[in-house]
mmCIF file of C-alpha atoms (C1' of nucleotides) in Angstrom:
data_model
loop_
_atom_site.group_PDB
_atom_site.id
_atom_site.type_symbol
_atom_site.label_atom_id
_atom_site.label_comp_id
_atom_site.label_asym_id
_atom_site.label_seq_id
_atom_site.Cartn_x
_atom_site.Cartn_y
_atom_site.Cartn_z
ATOM 1 C CA MET M 1 99.012 130.290 80.376
ATOM 2 C CA SER M 2 101.612 130.042 77.979
ATOM 3 C CA ALA M 3 104.664 131.300 79.546
ATOM 4 C CA ALA M 4 105.567 130.918 83.207
ATOM 5 C CA LYS M 5 106.177 127.385 83.581
ATOM 6 C CA THR M 6 104.532 127.455 86.966
ATOM 7 C CA LYS M 7 107.614 129.453 88.217
ATOM 8 C CA LYS M 8 107.007 130.286 91.519
ATOM 9 C CA THR M 9 106.901 133.778 92.652
ATOM 10 C CA ALA M 10 109.761 135.047 94.574
ATOM 11 C CA THR M 11 106.548 135.676 97.216
ATOM 12 C CA ASN M 12 105.540 132.514 96.856
ATOM 13 C CA GLU M 13 108.934 131.296 97.799
ATOM 14 C CA THR M 14 109.301 133.415 100.646
ATOM 15 C CA ALA M 15 106.590 132.416 101.874
ATOM 16 C CA LEU M 16 106.656 128.802 101.487
ATOM 17 C CA ALA M 17 110.419 128.910 103.225
ATOM 18 C CA GLU M 18 109.027 130.809 105.736
ATOM 19 C CA GLN M 19 106.433 128.098 106.792
ATOM 20 C CA LEU M 20 108.994 125.825 106.572
ATOM 21 C CA ARG M 21 111.393 127.765 108.869
ATOM 22 C CA ALA M 22 108.498 128.041 111.324
ATOM 23 C CA VAL M 23 108.540 124.542 112.279
ATOM 24 C CA SER M 24 112.114 124.602 112.296
ATOM 25 C CA LEU M 25 112.825 122.588 109.031
ATOM 26 C CA ARG M 26 115.308 123.844 106.607
ATOM 27 C CA PRO M 27 113.892 125.083 103.033
ATOM 28 C CA THR M 28 115.958 122.559 100.790
ATOM 29 C CA GLN M 29 115.059 122.524 97.255
ATOM 30 C CA GLN M 30 113.071 119.275 97.465
ATOM 31 C CA ARG M 31 111.499 120.170 100.721
ATOM 32 C CA MET M 32 110.131 123.468 98.888
ATOM 33 C CA ALA M 33 109.174 121.973 95.791
ATOM 34 C CA LEU M 34 107.167 119.150 97.541
ATOM 35 C CA ALA M 35 105.749 122.220 99.943
ATOM 36 C CA ASP M 36 104.825 123.607 97.045
ATOM 37 C CA LEU M 37 103.097 120.562 95.064
ATOM 38 C CA LEU M 38 101.486 119.927 98.466
ATOM 39 C CA PHE M 39 100.181 123.341 99.712
ATOM 40 C CA GLY M 40 100.182 125.755 96.603
ATOM 41 C CA ARG M 41 97.047 123.492 95.436
ATOM 42 C CA GLY M 42 93.739 123.249 97.271
ATOM 43 C CA ASN M 43 93.535 121.012 100.335
ATOM 44 C CA SER M 44 93.780 117.561 99.278
ATOM 45 C CA HIS M 45 94.458 113.731 100.339
ATOM 46 C CA ILE M 46 97.519 111.884 98.706
ATOM 47 C CA THR M 47 99.496 109.151 98.717
ATOM 48 C CA ALA M 48 103.358 109.229 99.059
ATOM 49 C CA GLU M 49 103.396 107.387 94.901
ATOM 50 C CA ALA M 50 100.723 110.286 93.727
ATOM 51 C CA LEU M 51 102.954 113.235 95.209
ATOM 52 C CA TYR M 52 106.232 111.491 93.770
ATOM 53 C CA SER M 53 104.694 111.069 90.512
ATOM 54 C CA ASP M 54 103.518 114.656 90.697
ATOM 55 C CA ALA M 55 107.143 115.363 91.286
ATOM 56 C CA LEU M 56 108.292 113.659 88.378
ATOM 57 C CA THR M 57 105.987 115.238 86.551
ATOM 58 C CA ALA M 58 106.761 118.745 87.712
ATOM 59 C CA GLY M 59 110.492 117.853 86.953
ATOM 60 C CA VAL M 60 111.447 117.769 90.149
ATOM 61 C CA ASN M 61 114.320 115.808 90.967
ATOM 62 C CA VAL M 62 113.746 113.683 93.941
ATOM 63 C CA SER M 63 113.405 110.311 95.026
ATOM 64 C CA LEU M 64 110.622 108.272 96.555
ATOM 65 C CA ALA M 65 112.756 107.816 99.697
ATOM 66 C CA THR M 66 112.651 111.929 99.863
ATOM 67 C CA VAL M 67 109.164 112.004 99.303
ATOM 68 C CA TYR M 68 108.181 109.657 102.295
ATOM 69 C CA ASN M 69 110.689 111.370 104.534
ATOM 70 C CA ALA M 70 109.244 114.961 103.788
ATOM 71 C CA LEU M 71 105.781 113.889 104.270
ATOM 72 C CA HIS M 72 106.743 112.218 107.769
ATOM 73 C CA THR M 73 108.163 115.094 108.522
ATOM 74 C CA PHE M 74 105.461 117.422 107.513
ATOM 75 C CA THR M 75 103.172 115.395 109.665
ATOM 76 C CA ALA M 76 105.806 115.131 112.676
ATOM 77 C CA LYS M 77 105.926 119.214 112.339
ATOM 78 C CA GLY M 78 101.750 119.250 111.979
ATOM 79 C CA LEU M 79 101.834 120.659 108.565
ATOM 80 C CA LEU M 80 100.189 117.353 107.182
ATOM 81 C CA ARG M 81 97.980 114.596 108.672
ATOM 82 C CA GLU M 82 98.075 111.268 107.762
ATOM 83 C CA ILE M 83 95.022 109.323 107.358
ATOM 84 C CA THR M 84 94.872 105.385 106.951
ATOM 85 C CA ILE M 85 91.670 103.999 105.736
ATOM 86 C CA ASP M 86 92.680 101.056 103.374
ATOM 87 C CA SER M 87 95.508 98.601 104.300
ATOM 88 C CA THR M 88 97.039 99.328 101.015
ATOM 89 C CA ARG M 89 97.992 102.827 101.552
ATOM 90 C CA SER M 90 98.416 105.795 103.607
ATOM 91 C CA TYR M 91 97.264 109.159 102.869
ATOM 92 C CA PHE M 92 98.397 112.545 103.763
ATOM 93 C CA ASP M 93 95.891 115.531 104.199
ATOM 94 C CA THR M 94 96.754 118.916 103.994
ATOM 95 C CA ASN M 95 94.028 119.776 105.986
ATOM 96 C CA VAL M 96 95.243 119.604 109.577
ATOM 97 C CA ASP M 97 92.020 121.439 110.799
ATOM 98 C CA GLU M 98 89.615 119.550 112.754
ATOM 99 C CA HIS M 99 87.314 117.597 110.106
ATOM 100 C CA HIS M 100 86.459 114.114 109.137
ATOM 101 C CA HIS M 101 86.063 111.977 106.186
ATOM 102 C CA PHE M 102 83.881 110.331 103.582
ATOM 103 C CA TYR M 103 85.555 107.200 102.278
ATOM 104 C CA PHE M 104 84.277 106.235 98.872
ATOM 105 C CA GLU M 105 84.771 102.647 98.777
ATOM 106 C CA LYS M 106 85.077 101.842 94.936
ATOM 107 C CA SER M 107 87.450 104.698 93.944
ATOM 108 C CA GLY M 108 89.401 104.977 97.513
ATOM 109 C CA ARG M 109 89.049 108.411 97.362
ATOM 110 C CA LEU M 110 88.772 110.481 100.499
ATOM 111 C CA GLU M 111 86.586 113.607 100.869
ATOM 112 C CA ASP M 112 86.746 116.401 103.760
ATOM 113 C CA ILE M 113 83.505 116.943 106.058
ATOM 114 C CA ASP M 114 83.856 120.048 108.070
ATOM 115 C CA HIS M 115 83.803 119.187 111.681
ATOM 116 C CA ASN M 116 80.452 121.276 112.118
ATOM 117 C CA ARG M 117 78.651 118.899 110.242
ATOM 118 C CA VAL M 118 78.992 116.270 112.603
ATOM 119 C CA LYS M 119 77.726 116.474 116.030
ATOM 120 C CA MET M 120 78.608 113.977 118.936
ATOM 121 C CA THR M 121 76.448 114.353 121.687
ATOM 122 C CA ARG M 122 77.698 111.552 123.773
ATOM 123 C CA LEU M 123 81.549 110.160 123.791
ATOM 124 C CA PRO M 124 82.817 108.149 126.053
ATOM 125 C CA ASP M 125 85.382 109.028 128.457
ATOM 126 C CA ALA M 126 89.337 108.328 127.761
ATOM 127 C CA PRO M 127 90.560 105.127 129.824
ATOM 128 C CA GLU M 128 91.805 106.149 132.997
ATOM 129 C CA GLY M 129 95.016 108.492 132.909
ATOM 130 C CA LEU M 130 94.842 108.780 129.518
ATOM 131 C CA SER M 131 93.782 111.621 127.089
ATOM 132 C CA VAL M 132 92.247 111.818 123.433
ATOM 133 C CA SER M 133 94.479 113.064 120.995
ATOM 134 C CA ARG M 134 92.291 112.460 118.245
ATOM 135 C CA ILE M 135 88.558 111.636 117.118
ATOM 136 C CA ASP M 136 88.291 110.343 113.884
ATOM 137 C CA VAL M 137 84.875 109.608 111.662
ATOM 138 C CA VAL M 138 84.998 108.133 108.640
ATOM 139 C CA ILE M 139 81.693 107.730 106.961
ATOM 140 C CA ARG M 140 81.966 104.971 104.242
ATOM 141 C CA VAL M 141 80.093 104.980 101.378
ATOM 142 C CA ASP M 142 79.421 102.588 98.460
ATOM 143 C CA GLY M 143 80.808 104.630 95.535
ATOM 144 C CA MET P 1 92.264 72.971 134.417
ATOM 145 C CA SER P 2 94.536 69.865 133.638
ATOM 146 C CA ALA P 3 92.859 66.922 131.574
ATOM 147 C CA ALA P 4 91.168 68.306 128.348
ATOM 148 C CA LYS P 5 93.713 70.076 126.330
ATOM 149 C CA THR P 6 91.035 72.281 124.787
ATOM 150 C CA LYS P 7 89.790 69.342 122.819
ATOM 151 C CA LYS P 8 86.746 70.951 121.098
ATOM 152 C CA THR P 9 83.494 69.060 122.434
ATOM 153 C CA ALA P 10 81.114 67.368 119.783
ATOM 154 C CA THR P 11 78.777 70.165 120.388
ATOM 155 C CA ASN P 12 80.938 72.923 119.797
ATOM 156 C CA GLU P 13 82.236 71.370 116.993
ATOM 157 C CA THR P 14 78.979 70.899 115.281
ATOM 158 C CA ALA P 15 77.983 74.527 116.258
ATOM 159 C CA LEU P 16 80.882 75.958 114.646
ATOM 160 C CA ALA P 17 80.018 73.668 111.164
ATOM 161 C CA GLU P 18 76.852 74.881 111.329
ATOM 162 C CA GLN P 19 77.920 78.620 111.618
ATOM 163 C CA LEU P 20 80.018 77.744 108.760
ATOM 164 C CA ARG P 21 77.192 76.045 106.720
ATOM 165 C CA ALA P 22 74.857 78.732 107.309
ATOM 166 C CA VAL P 23 77.216 81.084 105.398
ATOM 167 C CA SER P 24 77.580 78.361 102.904
ATOM 168 C CA LEU P 25 81.494 77.618 103.741
ATOM 169 C CA ARG P 26 82.644 74.371 104.242
ATOM 170 C CA PRO P 27 83.663 73.344 107.512
ATOM 171 C CA THR P 28 87.438 72.395 106.719
ATOM 172 C CA GLN P 29 89.868 71.198 109.016
ATOM 173 C CA GLN P 30 91.816 74.896 108.912
ATOM 174 C CA ARG P 31 88.529 76.915 108.681
ATOM 175 C CA MET P 32 87.053 74.920 111.766
ATOM 176 C CA ALA P 33 90.305 74.995 113.674
ATOM 177 C CA LEU P 34 90.876 79.136 112.720
ATOM 178 C CA ALA P 35 87.092 79.581 113.574
ATOM 179 C CA ASP P 36 87.224 77.899 117.027
ATOM 180 C CA LEU P 37 90.518 80.230 117.693
ATOM 181 C CA LEU P 38 88.438 83.423 116.520
ATOM 182 C CA PHE P 39 85.219 82.782 118.055
ATOM 183 C CA GLY P 40 85.628 80.139 120.817
ATOM 184 C CA ARG P 41 87.226 82.986 122.878
ATOM 185 C CA GLY P 42 85.734 86.479 123.702
ATOM 186 C CA ASN P 43 85.834 89.182 120.999
ATOM 187 C CA SER P 44 88.742 90.293 120.260
ATOM 188 C CA HIS P 45 91.111 92.381 117.855
ATOM 189 C CA ILE P 46 93.456 90.074 115.917
ATOM 190 C CA THR P 47 95.866 90.691 112.979
ATOM 191 C CA ALA P 48 96.779 87.527 110.462
ATOM 192 C CA GLU P 49 100.074 86.933 112.092
ATOM 193 C CA ALA P 50 98.674 86.709 115.671
ATOM 194 C CA LEU P 51 95.929 84.309 114.476
ATOM 195 C CA TYR P 52 98.618 82.342 112.594
ATOM 196 C CA SER P 53 101.039 82.338 115.822
ATOM 197 C CA ASP P 54 98.124 81.178 117.543
ATOM 198 C CA ALA P 55 97.132 78.650 115.711
ATOM 199 C CA LEU P 56 100.843 77.241 115.731
ATOM 200 C CA THR P 57 100.891 77.314 119.383
ATOM 201 C CA ALA P 58 97.680 75.405 119.387
ATOM 202 C CA GLY P 59 99.270 72.878 117.103
ATOM 203 C CA VAL P 60 97.106 73.350 114.099
ATOM 204 C CA ASN P 61 99.037 72.680 110.718
ATOM 205 C CA VAL P 62 97.806 75.582 108.440
ATOM 206 C CA SER P 63 100.188 78.070 106.419
ATOM 207 C CA LEU P 64 99.906 82.004 106.725
ATOM 208 C CA ALA P 65 98.586 82.099 103.055
ATOM 209 C CA THR P 66 95.043 80.266 104.771
ATOM 210 C CA VAL P 67 95.118 82.430 107.495
ATOM 211 C CA TYR P 68 94.688 85.490 105.308
ATOM 212 C CA ASN P 69 92.313 83.503 102.859
ATOM 213 C CA ALA P 70 90.074 82.289 105.805
ATOM 214 C CA LEU P 71 90.227 85.908 107.362
ATOM 215 C CA HIS P 72 89.218 87.555 104.146
ATOM 216 C CA THR P 73 86.700 84.760 103.562
ATOM 217 C CA PHE P 74 84.985 85.326 107.093
ATOM 218 C CA THR P 75 84.953 88.967 106.329
ATOM 219 C CA ALA P 76 83.287 88.726 103.070
ATOM 220 C CA LYS P 77 80.671 86.441 104.665
ATOM 221 C CA GLY P 78 80.150 88.626 107.576
ATOM 222 C CA LEU P 79 81.571 86.544 110.094
ATOM 223 C CA LEU P 80 84.325 89.245 110.602
ATOM 224 C CA ARG P 81 84.984 93.042 110.407
ATOM 225 C CA GLU P 82 88.083 94.370 108.759
ATOM 226 C CA ILE P 83 89.591 97.606 110.607
ATOM 227 C CA THR P 84 92.807 99.665 109.320
ATOM 228 C CA ILE P 85 93.839 102.082 111.801
ATOM 229 C CA ASP P 86 97.522 101.776 111.383
ATOM 230 C CA SER P 87 98.736 101.139 108.049
ATOM 231 C CA THR P 88 101.215 98.458 108.997
ATOM 232 C CA ARG P 89 98.489 95.909 110.004
ATOM 233 C CA SER P 90 95.142 95.172 109.716
ATOM 234 C CA TYR P 91 92.938 94.060 112.445
ATOM 235 C CA PHE P 92 89.775 91.356 112.627
ATOM 236 C CA ASP P 93 87.288 91.995 114.493
ATOM 237 C CA THR P 94 84.985 89.108 115.819
ATOM 238 C CA ASN P 95 82.531 91.542 116.888
ATOM 239 C CA VAL P 96 80.258 92.486 113.929
ATOM 240 C CA ASP P 97 77.962 94.306 115.708
ATOM 241 C CA GLU P 98 77.468 98.068 115.045
ATOM 242 C CA HIS P 99 80.118 99.802 117.474
ATOM 243 C CA HIS P 100 83.367 101.918 117.940
ATOM 244 C CA HIS P 101 86.970 102.009 118.985
ATOM 245 C CA PHE P 102 89.831 103.212 121.331
ATOM 246 C CA TYR P 103 92.718 102.897 119.531
ATOM 247 C CA PHE P 104 95.783 103.145 121.820
ATOM 248 C CA GLU P 105 98.632 104.933 120.066
ATOM 249 C CA LYS P 106 101.477 103.436 121.858
ATOM 250 C CA SER P 107 100.568 99.810 122.120
ATOM 251 C CA GLY P 108 98.625 99.956 118.829
ATOM 252 C CA ARG P 109 95.774 98.042 120.359
ATOM 253 C CA LEU P 110 92.019 98.613 119.894
ATOM 254 C CA GLU P 111 89.380 98.115 122.038
ATOM 255 C CA ASP P 112 85.453 98.420 121.745
ATOM 256 C CA ILE P 113 83.244 100.976 122.480
ATOM 257 C CA ASP P 114 79.499 99.940 122.416
ATOM 258 C CA HIS P 115 77.851 102.098 119.926
ATOM 259 C CA ASN P 116 75.140 103.440 122.515
ATOM 260 C CA ARG P 117 78.343 105.049 124.141
ATOM 261 C CA VAL P 118 78.188 107.749 121.406
ATOM 262 C CA LYS P 119 75.591 109.380 120.042
ATOM 263 C CA MET P 120 75.733 111.638 116.691
ATOM 264 C CA THR P 121 73.005 113.979 116.636
ATOM 265 C CA ARG P 122 74.412 115.646 113.068
ATOM 266 C CA LEU P 123 75.716 113.493 110.096
ATOM 267 C CA PRO P 124 76.169 114.735 106.710
ATOM 268 C CA ASP P 125 74.170 112.683 104.102
ATOM 269 C CA ALA P 126 75.751 110.919 101.811
ATOM 270 C CA PRO P 127 76.848 112.470 98.487
ATOM 271 C CA GLU P 128 73.888 112.109 95.968
ATOM 272 C CA GLY P 129 73.001 108.704 94.517
ATOM 273 C CA LEU P 130 75.225 106.760 96.998
ATOM 274 C CA SER P 131 74.396 105.249 100.477
ATOM 275 C CA VAL P 132 76.332 105.203 103.752
ATOM 276 C CA SER P 133 77.673 101.305 104.407
ATOM 277 C CA ARG P 134 79.402 102.173 107.909
ATOM 278 C CA ILE P 135 80.470 104.965 109.800
ATOM 279 C CA ASP P 136 83.317 104.170 111.737
ATOM 280 C CA VAL P 137 84.681 106.391 115.080
ATOM 281 C CA VAL P 138 88.038 106.018 116.218
ATOM 282 C CA ILE P 139 88.994 107.374 119.583
ATOM 283 C CA ARG P 140 92.886 107.718 119.748
ATOM 284 C CA VAL P 141 94.199 107.775 122.990
ATOM 285 C CA ASP P 142 98.062 108.708 123.905
ATOM 286 C CA GLY P 143 98.654 105.484 126.144
ATOM 287 C "C1'" DA D 1 135.184 130.486 101.949
ATOM 288 C "C1'" DA D 2 134.722 126.596 105.136
ATOM 289 C "C1'" DC D 3 132.646 123.636 108.540
ATOM 290 C "C1'" DA D 4 129.353 121.132 110.923
ATOM 291 C "C1'" DA D 5 124.884 119.748 110.802
ATOM 292 C "C1'" DG D 6 121.527 118.112 108.615
ATOM 293 C "C1'" DA D 7 119.271 116.352 104.353
ATOM 294 C "C1'" DT D 8 119.335 113.553 99.925
ATOM 295 C "C1'" DT D 9 120.223 109.580 97.457
ATOM 296 C "C1'" DA D 10 119.879 104.937 95.472
ATOM 297 C "C1'" DG D 11 119.110 100.673 96.340
ATOM 298 C "C1'" DA D 12 118.625 97.073 99.792
ATOM 299 C "C1'" DA D 13 115.920 95.501 102.962
ATOM 300 C "C1'" DT D 14 111.577 94.296 105.410
ATOM 301 C "C1'" DA D 15 107.027 93.523 106.266
ATOM 302 C "C1'" DA D 16 102.448 92.891 105.128
ATOM 303 C "C1'" DT D 17 99.904 90.748 101.828
ATOM 304 C "C1'" DT D 18 98.608 88.325 97.583
ATOM 305 C "C1'" DC D 19 99.083 85.416 93.512
ATOM 306 C "C1'" DT D 20 100.027 80.905 91.246
ATOM 307 C "C1'" DA D 21 100.147 76.252 90.339
ATOM 308 C "C1'" DA D 22 100.241 71.738 92.121
ATOM 309 C "C1'" DT D 23 97.836 69.154 95.483
ATOM 310 C "C1'" DG D 24 94.426 67.188 98.738
ATOM 311 C "C1'" DT D 25 89.848 67.258 100.771
ATOM 312 C "C1'" DT D 26 84.684 67.849 101.061
ATOM 313 C "C1'" DA D 27 79.740 66.729 100.077
ATOM 314 C "C1'" DG D 28 76.578 64.430 97.582
ATOM 315 C "C1'" DG D 29 75.325 61.369 93.796
ATOM 316 C "C1'" DG D 30 75.651 56.811 92.527
ATOM 317 C "C1'" DC L 1 80.560 53.076 100.686
ATOM 318 C "C1'" DC L 2 83.163 55.209 96.929
ATOM 319 C "C1'" DC L 3 83.844 58.536 93.249
ATOM 320 C "C1'" DT L 4 84.348 62.805 91.360
ATOM 321 C "C1'" DA L 5 83.684 67.783 90.311
ATOM 322 C "C1'" DA L 6 83.982 71.764 93.356
ATOM 323 C "C1'" DC L 7 86.267 74.022 96.285
ATOM 324 C "C1'" DA L 8 90.408 74.425 99.406
ATOM 325 C "C1'" DT L 9 94.937 74.247 101.024
ATOM 326 C "C1'" DT L 10 100.105 74.425 100.265
ATOM 327 C "C1'" DA L 11 104.618 76.723 100.185
ATOM 328 C "C1'" DG L 12 107.109 79.391 98.131
ATOM 329 C "C1'" DA L 13 107.432 83.163 94.722
ATOM 330 C "C1'" DA L 14 105.806 87.662 93.801
ATOM 331 C "C1'" DT L 15 103.764 92.205 94.379
ATOM 332 C "C1'" DT L 16 103.530 96.587 97.311
ATOM 333 C "C1'" DA L 17 104.261 99.946 100.236
ATOM 334 C "C1'" DT L 18 107.292 101.758 103.297
ATOM 335 C "C1'" DT L 19 111.806 101.645 105.777
ATOM 336 C "C1'" DC L 20 116.621 101.608 106.579
ATOM 337 C "C1'" DT L 21 121.706 102.351 105.144
ATOM 338 C "C1'" DA L 22 125.643 104.559 104.350
ATOM 339 C "C1'" DA L 23 127.712 107.318 101.352
ATOM 340 C "C1'" DT L 24 127.581 111.876 99.322
ATOM 341 C "C1'" DC L 25 125.431 116.578 98.967
ATOM 342 C "C1'" DT L 26 123.292 121.442 100.966
ATOM 343 C "C1'" DT L 27 122.250 124.644 103.848
ATOM 344 C "C1'" DG L 28 122.863 128.209 107.138
ATOM 345 C "C1'" DT L 29 126.365 130.010 109.897
ATOM 346 C "C1'" DT L 30 130.922 131.901 111.205
#
DNA sequence: AACAAGATTAGAATAATTCTAATGTTAGGG
DNA sequence: CCCTAACATTAGAATTATTCTAATCTTGTT
């Protein structure tokens, strides 16, 4: 890998743009760049600050406010899932399928747990008139 | 209930003081007052701001910084459990037994779920060399 | 190409929490 | 009982994460 400075291929670009249009979001430069950083890699748990810094490193001209804006917009559209475990920061998870998490207390890192590795055979009903929107299981480990 | 302006009884005072001494904390005025507000009522999920405001209402002379200090100290000593669900605030739970929570998305309120109302029959092992310190199950409901 | 809708921007503003350095209080020894 | 060392408290400044604002710029469409 010497040339090709991670220049998005036309295909990739189109795919991303389509993904955004599919949820009625305009594929603007910054959104495309952020989407590429978020979805162009493996699934990950990223903070706004971390994505911002990735963007700067990648030479994307974007402000932190725009990063927050994009993350929240993507979350509202179901492209991301927001996870709060530590009050000092929110993570955005590119894995929006049903799944759970390991939380490493020392490093503050999150790791996915496929949902079929956890089985709950007894659960309380939602309080009268309400419905469950999500069940989060977080296994905290001391590492 | 007309007289007795929630004046702590000597017994109550002693019990609280003992509770604090038991975890090597000195029963200072502010700590006693905060402990009374926290433990003198039913189990609850309270934020630092809310406890601070309760303290002011009760005429306790304490600063917000001291409230944070006391909450963290109590948590470190195992008298409280800290729960973060919403990145905008931390809750402190006076119930330190194993249990889970309902989270009401609209109101931001938490409600305990006794741990035997949830049964997990399959759980992944902790990653190599690490041990599980806690498992949190949060059932989010749309109310 | 021009327009309206919506997005981006930087920086100010806000909110929650932590830090700091001076001052006050407690527990235990004398 | 009083003194002292150890620890707790205080207010406010500082920090960190996040949101808001109002001006400016882009995008998709005509």
